Coordinates of C-alpha atoms in Angstrom, one line a residue:
Chain A
X1 CA 7.5 -16.9 31.5
X2 CA 8.3 -14.3 28.9
X3 CA 6.3 -11.2 28.3
X4 CA 4.8 -12.3 25.1
X5 CA 3.7 -15.6 26.6
X6 CA 2.3 -13.7 29.5
X7 CA 0.4 -11.3 27.3
X8 CA -1.2 -14.1 25.3
X9 CA -1.4 -16.4 28.4
X10 CA -4.3 -18.2 30.0
X11 CA -7.0 -16.6 32.1
X12 CA -4.8 -15.5 35.0
X13 CA -1.7 -14.9 32.8
X14 CA -1.0 -11.3 33.5
X15 CA -1.8 -11.7 37.2
X16 CA 0.4 -14.7 37.5
X17 CA 3.2 -13.0 35.6
X18 CA 3.1 -10.0 37.9
X19 CA 2.8 -12.1 41.0
X20 CA 5.7 -14.3 39.9
X21 CA 7.9 -11.2 39.3
X22 CA 7.1 -9.8 42.8
X23 CA 7.8 -13.1 44.6
X24 CA 11.1 -13.3 46.4
X25 CA 13.1 -16.5 46.5
X26 CA 12.7 -17.4 50.1
X27 CA 14.1 -20.0 52.4
X28 CA 13.0 -20.8 56.0
X29 CA 12.9 -23.6 58.5
X30 CA 9.9 -25.8 58.2
X31 CA 7.8 -27.2 61.0
X32 CA 10.2 -30.1 61.5
X33 CA 13.3 -28.1 61.4
X34 CA 14.1 -28.8 57.7
X35 CA 14.9 -26.1 55.2
X36 CA 12.0 -25.1 53.1
X37 CA 12.2 -23.1 49.9
X38 CA 9.4 -20.8 48.7
X39 CA 6.7 -21.9 51.1
X40 CA 7.4 -19.4 53.7
X41 CA 4.5 -17.1 53.6
X42 CA 3.9 -15.7 57.0
X43 CA 7.0 -17.2 58.4
X44 CA 8.7 -14.4 60.3
X45 CA 12.2 -16.1 60.2
X46 CA 12.4 -16.5 56.5
X47 CA 15.3 -15.1 54.4
X48 CA 14.8 -13.5 51.0
X49 CA 17.8 -15.2 49.4
X50 CA 17.7 -13.2 46.2
X51 CA 17.5 -9.8 47.9
X52 CA 20.3 -10.8 50.2
X53 CA 22.4 -12.2 47.4
X54 CA 22.2 -9.2 45.2
X55 CA 22.4 -6.7 48.1
X56 CA 25.6 -8.3 49.3
X57 CA 27.0 -8.8 45.8
X58 CA 26.5 -5.1 45.1
X59 CA 27.9 -4.1 48.5
X60 CA 31.0 -6.1 47.7
X61 CA 31.1 -4.6 44.3
X62 CA 31.1 -1.1 45.9
X63 CA 33.7 -2.0 48.5
X64 CA 35.9 -3.7 45.9
X65 CA 35.7 -0.8 43.5
X66 CA 36.4 1.9 46.0
X67 CA 39.0 -0.2 47.9
X68 CA 40.9 -0.9 44.7
X69 CA 41.3 2.9 44.3
X70 CA 41.8 3.6 48.0
X71 CA 44.6 1.1 48.2
X72 CA 46.9 2.6 45.6
X73 CA 45.7 6.1 45.8
X74 CA 48.2 8.9 45.6
X75 CA 48.2 12.6 45.8
X76 CA 49.7 12.8 42.3
X77 CA 47.7 13.2 39.1
X78 CA 44.9 10.7 39.4
X79 CA 43.8 8.1 36.8
X80 CA 40.4 8.3 35.3
X81 CA 38.8 5.8 37.6
X82 CA 40.5 7.3 40.6
X83 CA 39.2 10.8 39.6
X84 CA 35.7 9.4 39.3
X85 CA 35.8 7.8 42.7
X86 CA 37.2 11.0 44.2
X87 CA 34.5 13.0 42.6
X88 CA 31.9 10.8 44.3
X89 CA 33.8 10.9 47.6
X90 CA 34.1 14.7 47.4
X91 CA 30.5 15.0 46.5
X92 CA 29.5 13.0 49.6
X93 CA 32.0 14.8 51.7
X94 CA 30.7 18.2 50.8
X95 CA 27.1 17.1 51.3
X96 CA 28.1 15.9 54.8
X97 CA 30.1 19.1 55.6
X98 CA 27.2 21.3 54.5
X99 CA 24.7 19.6 56.8
X100 CA 26.6 17.9 59.6
X101 CA 28.7 20.4 61.6
X102 CA 29.9 18.1 64.4
X103 CA 32.9 15.9 64.2
X104 CA 32.4 12.3 63.4
X105 CA 34.5 9.7 61.7
X106 CA 31.5 7.6 61.0
X107 CA 29.0 9.8 59.2
X108 CA 30.9 10.6 56.0
X109 CA 31.8 6.9 55.3
X110 CA 28.3 5.9 56.2
X111 CA 26.9 8.4 53.8
X112 CA 29.2 7.3 51.1
X113 CA 28.3 3.6 51.6
X114 CA 24.6 4.4 51.7
X115 CA 24.8 6.5 48.5
X116 CA 26.8 4.2 46.4
X117 CA 25.2 1.0 47.7
X118 CA 21.6 2.2 47.3
X119 CA 22.5 3.6 43.9
X120 CA 23.8 0.3 42.8
X121 CA 20.9 -1.6 44.2
X122 CA 18.4 0.8 42.5
X123 CA 20.4 0.5 39.3
X124 CA 19.4 -3.2 39.1
X125 CA 16.0 -1.9 38.1
X126 CA 17.3 -0.9 34.7
X127 CA 18.1 -4.5 33.8
X128 CA 15.1 -5.7 31.8
X129 CA 12.7 -7.5 34.1
X130 CA 12.8 -10.9 32.4
X131 CA 16.4 -11.4 31.8
X132 CA 17.7 -12.7 35.1
X133 CA 14.5 -14.4 36.3
X134 CA 14.3 -16.3 33.0
X135 CA 18.0 -17.3 33.2
X136 CA 17.5 -18.3 36.8
X137 CA 14.4 -20.3 35.8
X138 CA 16.4 -22.1 33.2
X139 CA 18.9 -23.0 36.0
X140 CA 16.1 -24.3 38.2
X141 CA 15.5 -21.3 40.5
X142 CA 11.8 -20.6 40.5
X143 CA 11.8 -17.0 41.7
X144 CA 14.3 -14.2 41.4
X145 CA 13.8 -10.6 42.4
X146 CA 16.9 -8.8 41.4
X147 CA 16.3 -5.3 42.8
X148 CA 17.0 -5.5 46.5
X149 CA 15.5 -2.1 47.2
X150 CA 12.1 -3.3 46.0
X151 CA 12.2 -5.6 49.1
X152 CA 10.8 -3.7 52.1
X153 CA 13.0 -5.8 54.4
X154 CA 16.2 -4.5 52.7
X155 CA 15.2 -0.9 53.0
X156 CA 13.9 -1.4 56.5
X157 CA 17.1 -3.2 57.5
X158 CA 19.1 -0.2 56.5
X159 CA 16.8 2.4 58.1
X160 CA 16.9 0.4 61.3
X161 CA 20.7 0.8 61.4
X162 CA 20.2 4.5 60.8
X163 CA 17.6 4.6 63.6
X164 CA 20.0 2.9 66.0
X165 CA 22.6 5.5 65.1
X166 CA 20.1 8.3 65.6
X167 CA 19.4 7.1 69.2
X168 CA 23.1 6.5 69.7
X169 CA 24.1 10.0 68.6
X170 CA 21.3 11.6 70.6
X171 CA 22.5 9.8 73.8
X172 CA 26.1 10.4 73.0
X173 CA 25.7 14.1 72.5
X174 CA 22.9 15.0 74.9
X175 CA 23.1 12.2 77.5
X176 CA 20.3 9.8 78.4
X177 CA 18.6 12.7 80.2
X178 CA 18.7 14.8 77.1
X179 CA 17.2 12.0 75.1
X180 CA 14.4 11.5 77.6
X181 CA 13.9 15.3 77.8
X182 CA 13.7 15.5 74.0
X183 CA 10.9 12.9 74.1
X184 CA 8.9 14.5 76.9
X185 CA 9.6 18.2 77.1
X186 CA 8.8 19.1 73.5
X187 CA 6.9 20.6 71.8
X188 CA 4.8 21.8 74.8
X189 CA 6.9 22.7 77.9
X190 CA 5.1 21.3 80.9
X191 CA 4.5 23.9 83.7
X192 CA 6.9 23.7 86.7
X193 CA 5.0 25.5 89.4
X194 CA 1.5 26.4 90.6
X195 CA -1.7 24.7 89.7
X196 CA -0.3 23.8 86.3
X197 CA 1.7 21.0 88.0
X198 CA -1.5 18.9 88.0
X199 CA -1.5 19.1 84.2
X200 CA 2.2 18.4 83.8
X201 CA 1.9 14.5 83.6
X202 CA -0.8 14.9 81.0
X203 CA 1.4 17.2 78.9
X204 CA 4.4 15.0 79.3
X205 CA 2.4 12.0 78.1
X206 CA 1.1 14.0 75.2
X207 CA 4.6 15.1 74.3
X208 CA 5.9 11.6 74.6
X209 CA 3.3 10.2 72.2
X210 CA 3.9 13.0 69.7
X211 CA 7.7 12.8 69.9
X212 CA 7.8 9.0 69.8
X213 CA 5.7 9.0 66.6
X214 CA 8.0 11.6 65.0
X215 CA 11.1 9.6 66.1
X216 CA 9.7 6.3 64.8
X217 CA 8.5 8.0 61.6
X218 CA 12.1 8.8 60.7
X219 CA 13.2 5.2 59.9
X220 CA 9.8 4.3 58.7
X221 CA 9.6 7.1 56.2
X222 CA 13.2 6.6 55.2
X223 CA 12.7 3.0 54.3
X224 CA 9.2 3.3 52.9
X225 CA 10.1 6.2 50.6
X226 CA 12.9 4.2 49.0
X227 CA 10.9 1.0 48.9
X228 CA 7.8 2.7 47.5
X229 CA 9.6 4.5 44.8
X230 CA 11.6 1.4 43.7
X231 CA 8.7 -1.0 44.0
X232 CA 6.4 1.3 42.0
X233 CA 9.1 1.7 39.3
X234 CA 9.6 -2.0 39.2
X235 CA 5.9 -2.7 38.9
X236 CA 5.6 -0.3 36.0
X237 CA 8.5 -2.0 34.3
X238 CA 6.7 -5.3 34.7
X239 CA 3.4 -3.8 33.4
X240 CA 5.3 -2.4 30.4
X241 CA 6.8 -5.8 29.8
X242 CA 3.3 -7.3 29.6
X243 CA 2.6 -5.3 26.5
X244 CA 4.7 -7.4 24.2
X245 CA 6.7 -6.0 21.4
X246 CA 5.1 -2.6 21.7
X247 CA 6.9 -2.2 25.1
X248 CA 10.2 -1.1 23.5
X249 CA 9.6 2.7 23.3
X250 CA 7.7 2.7 26.6
X251 CA 10.4 0.7 28.3
X252 CA 13.0 3.0 27.0
X253 CA 11.2 6.1 28.1
X254 CA 10.5 4.8 31.6
X255 CA 14.1 3.5 31.9
X256 CA 15.4 7.0 31.1
X257 CA 13.1 8.5 33.6
X258 CA 14.1 5.8 36.1
X259 CA 17.8 6.8 35.9
X260 CA 16.7 10.0 37.6
X261 CA 14.7 8.2 40.2
X262 CA 17.5 5.7 40.9
X263 CA 20.0 8.5 41.5
X264 CA 17.6 10.8 43.3
X265 CA 16.4 8.1 45.8
X266 CA 20.0 7.1 46.6
X267 CA 20.7 10.8 47.2
X268 CA 17.6 11.3 49.3
X269 CA 18.4 8.3 51.5
X270 CA 21.9 9.5 52.0
X271 CA 20.9 13.1 52.6
X272 CA 18.1 12.2 55.1
X273 CA 20.5 10.0 57.0
X274 CA 22.9 12.9 57.4
X275 CA 20.1 15.3 58.4
X276 CA 18.7 12.9 61.0
X277 CA 22.1 12.3 62.5
X278 CA 23.0 16.0 62.5
X279 CA 19.6 16.7 64.2
X280 CA 20.6 14.0 66.7
X281 CA 23.9 15.6 67.6
X282 CA 22.8 19.3 67.7
X283 CA 20.5 21.2 69.9
X284 CA 17.5 22.5 68.1
Chain B
X1 CA 6.4 -8.5 50.7
X2 CA 6.1 -9.9 54.2
X3 CA 8.4 -8.6 56.8
X4 CA 10.9 -11.3 57.7
X5 CA 13.6 -11.1 60.3
X6 CA 16.1 -13.0 58.3
X7 CA 16.4 -10.5 55.5
X8 CA 16.0 -7.6 57.8
X9 CA 18.8 -8.7 60.1
X10 CA 20.9 -9.8 57.2
X11 CA 20.6 -6.5 55.5
X12 CA 21.4 -4.6 58.7
X13 CA 24.5 -6.8 59.4
X14 CA 25.6 -6.4 55.8
X15 CA 25.3 -2.7 56.1
X16 CA 27.2 -2.5 59.3
X17 CA 30.0 -4.6 57.7
X18 CA 30.2 -2.4 54.6
X19 CA 30.1 0.8 56.5
X20 CA 32.8 -0.4 58.8
X21 CA 35.0 -1.5 55.9
X22 CA 34.4 1.9 54.2
X23 CA 35.2 3.8 57.4
X24 CA 38.3 1.8 58.0
X25 CA 39.9 1.2 54.6
X26 CA 38.2 3.3 51.9
X27 CA 37.4 6.7 53.3
X28 CA 40.6 7.7 55.1
X29 CA 43.1 7.1 52.3
X30 CA 40.8 8.7 49.7
X31 CA 40.2 11.7 51.8
X32 CA 43.9 12.0 52.6
X33 CA 44.8 11.8 48.9
X34 CA 42.2 14.4 48.1
X35 CA 43.3 16.8 50.8
X36 CA 47.0 16.3 49.9
X37 CA 46.2 17.1 46.3
X38 CA 44.3 20.2 47.4
X39 CA 47.3 21.4 49.3
X40 CA 49.5 20.6 46.4
X41 CA 47.3 22.5 44.0
X42 CA 47.0 25.5 46.4
X43 CA 50.8 25.5 46.8
X44 CA 51.3 25.2 43.0
X45 CA 49.0 28.1 42.4
X46 CA 50.8 30.2 45.1
X47 CA 54.1 29.3 43.5
X48 CA 52.9 30.3 40.1
X49 CA 51.7 33.6 41.6
X50 CA 55.1 34.1 43.2
X51 CA 56.8 33.2 39.9
X52 CA 54.7 35.7 38.0
X53 CA 55.6 38.4 40.6
X54 CA 59.3 37.8 40.5
X55 CA 59.1 37.7 36.7
X56 CA 57.5 41.1 36.7
X57 CA 60.2 42.4 39.1
X58 CA 63.0 40.9 37.0
X59 CA 61.6 42.5 33.8
X60 CA 61.5 45.9 35.5
X61 CA 65.1 45.3 36.7
X62 CA 66.2 44.2 33.3
X63 CA 64.7 47.4 31.8
X64 CA 66.5 49.5 34.3
X65 CA 69.8 47.7 33.6
X66 CA 69.4 48.2 29.9
X67 CA 68.7 51.9 30.3
X68 CA 71.7 52.2 32.5
X69 CA 73.9 50.4 30.0
X70 CA 72.6 52.6 27.2
X71 CA 73.4 55.7 29.1
X72 CA 76.9 54.5 29.9
X73 CA 77.5 53.5 26.3
X74 CA 76.5 57.0 25.0
X75 CA 78.7 58.5 27.6
X76 CA 81.6 56.4 26.5
X77 CA 80.9 57.3 22.9
X78 CA 81.0 61.0 23.7
X79 CA 84.3 60.6 25.5
X80 CA 85.8 58.8 22.6
X81 CA 84.7 61.5 20.2
X82 CA 86.3 64.1 22.4
X83 CA 89.5 62.2 22.7
X84 CA 89.7 61.6 19.0
X85 CA 89.2 65.3 18.3
X86 CA 91.9 66.0 20.8
X87 CA 94.3 63.6 19.2
X88 CA 93.7 65.0 15.8
X89 CA 94.3 68.6 17.1
X90 CA 97.5 67.5 18.8
X91 CA 98.7 65.8 15.6
X92 CA 98.0 68.9 13.6
X93 CA 100.0 71.1 16.0
X94 CA 102.9 68.6 16.0
X95 CA 103.0 68.4 12.3
X96 CA 103.1 72.2 12.0
X97 CA 106.0 72.3 14.4
X98 CA 108.0 69.6 12.7
X99 CA 107.6 71.2 9.4
X100 CA 108.9 74.5 10.7
X101 CA 111.9 72.7 12.3
X102 CA 112.8 70.8 9.1
X103 CA 112.3 73.8 7.0
X104 CA 114.8 75.8 9.2
X105 CA 117.3 72.9 9.1
X106 CA 117.1 72.6 5.4
X107 CA 117.5 76.3 4.9
X108 CA 120.6 76.3 7.1
X109 CA 122.1 73.4 5.3
X110 CA 121.4 75.0 1.9
X111 CA 123.2 78.1 3.1
X112 CA 126.2 76.2 4.3
X113 CA 126.3 74.3 1.0
X114 CA 126.2 77.6 -0.9
X115 CA 129.0 79.1 1.2
X116 CA 131.2 76.0 0.8
X117 CA 130.6 76.0 -3.0
X118 CA 131.4 79.7 -3.1
X119 CA 134.7 79.1 -1.2
X120 CA 135.6 76.3 -3.5
X121 CA 134.7 78.3 -6.6
X122 CA 136.7 81.2 -5.2
X123 CA 139.8 78.9 -4.8
X124 CA 139.3 77.4 -8.2
X125 CA 138.9 80.8 -9.9
X126 CA 142.1 82.1 -8.2
X127 CA 143.9 79.0 -9.2
X128 CA 142.7 79.5 -12.8
X129 CA 143.7 83.1 -12.6
X130 CA 147.0 82.2 -11.2
X131 CA 147.5 79.5 -13.8
X132 CA 146.6 82.1 -16.4
X133 CA 148.9 84.7 -15.0
X134 CA 151.7 82.1 -14.6
X135 CA 151.4 81.1 -18.2
X136 CA 151.6 84.8 -19.1
X137 CA 154.4 85.5 -16.7
X138 CA 156.5 82.4 -17.4
X139 CA 157.3 84.1 -20.5
X140 CA 158.5 87.2 -18.6
X141 CA 159.0 86.7 -14.9
X142 CA 159.4 84.1 -12.1
X143 CA 156.2 83.4 -10.4
X144 CA 157.9 83.1 -7.0
X145 CA 158.8 86.7 -6.9
X146 CA 155.3 87.8 -7.4
X147 CA 153.6 85.3 -5.2
X148 CA 152.5 87.9 -2.6
X149 CA 150.7 89.9 -5.2
X150 CA 149.0 86.8 -6.6
X151 CA 147.9 85.8 -3.1
X152 CA 146.3 89.2 -2.5
X153 CA 144.5 88.8 -5.8
X154 CA 143.1 85.5 -4.9
X155 CA 141.9 86.8 -1.6
X156 CA 140.2 89.6 -3.2
X157 CA 138.3 87.3 -5.6

């Protein structure tokens, strides 16, 4: 469905158009064990095929680009592409060095992967909203959402990996006891002697609730921030596309603004990952 | 927009794989190249600094050498002038001496010549006188008888 058709469409034209654009291409197992496409609402085991496809495609693109440079890299005068890659690497490296003071072989490559990968996924937002879904429709694919970061599963999948790393680094650097203490002894230190001991379990429970929420809020906010920004941006692109021919200047303006959001959100996701992991490995 | 485990787990696994690959094959060589280049650039800058310093030093040294050479040259020039003056003075003195010597020799020779010519002339005059007297006397007397007188005459001339 093109934008002009959508604008001049039937009673539920715009609603259907928007809904169509926000629908993932899904596959799941049906009741009888057969594979079912696109009737997976509420099925917890479904896979968003389009999100996964573009996410992995862009991840492979990132890996291929950087690997092609890394393979034949040399300390001599770099080529233009090598220089570009090294600028990105150096930027990420200095960001990590500024924030994370421990030693870790993982964090800098993790930050680089997150930054470039999320950036590439966000960048898909700049492809006009109808191009690929229309092409896919012509090829017989009913739904296609091309921006993986507008899928909450994708951003959540990444933030869960970060969350696991946060717990891993906390336990690695402070021990299981340190992890438990961090959850129970802050922010109010429970009394250790006298009558106050009676209140200690209460305080510990209070601390635990507070700290658990703040711990769980980290991955949640990380993923929802990225998802929310990209989803809202995508939605506005779809709304602009509904206007018809008048969309061109609006689309251009929003796209230019979106270049900022695309980069900024990728940077924020990377930076917060570094900050969370450095908090996990340092006493504070 | 529903949460589904397939996408969630798929994305997490994809992320782990990409991060692992980046950590293993992308980050280390790139970082190594960047750090190597940093050292190279730092070394290059230090070398340039050292080069500049040694150039400055060499320029100072060259200036000193040129000054020294100039001083030496002017010294040599002075010496040469003095020597030339000496030679000229020597030459003058020699010339004067030689002239004196030759003058004396010439004078002595001239005197000798004059004396010889005088002797010769004396002999010739006496011969002429004798011849004259003989011619006179052949009319009257024999020359041999008066030879002692004629000899005395010639000696007196």
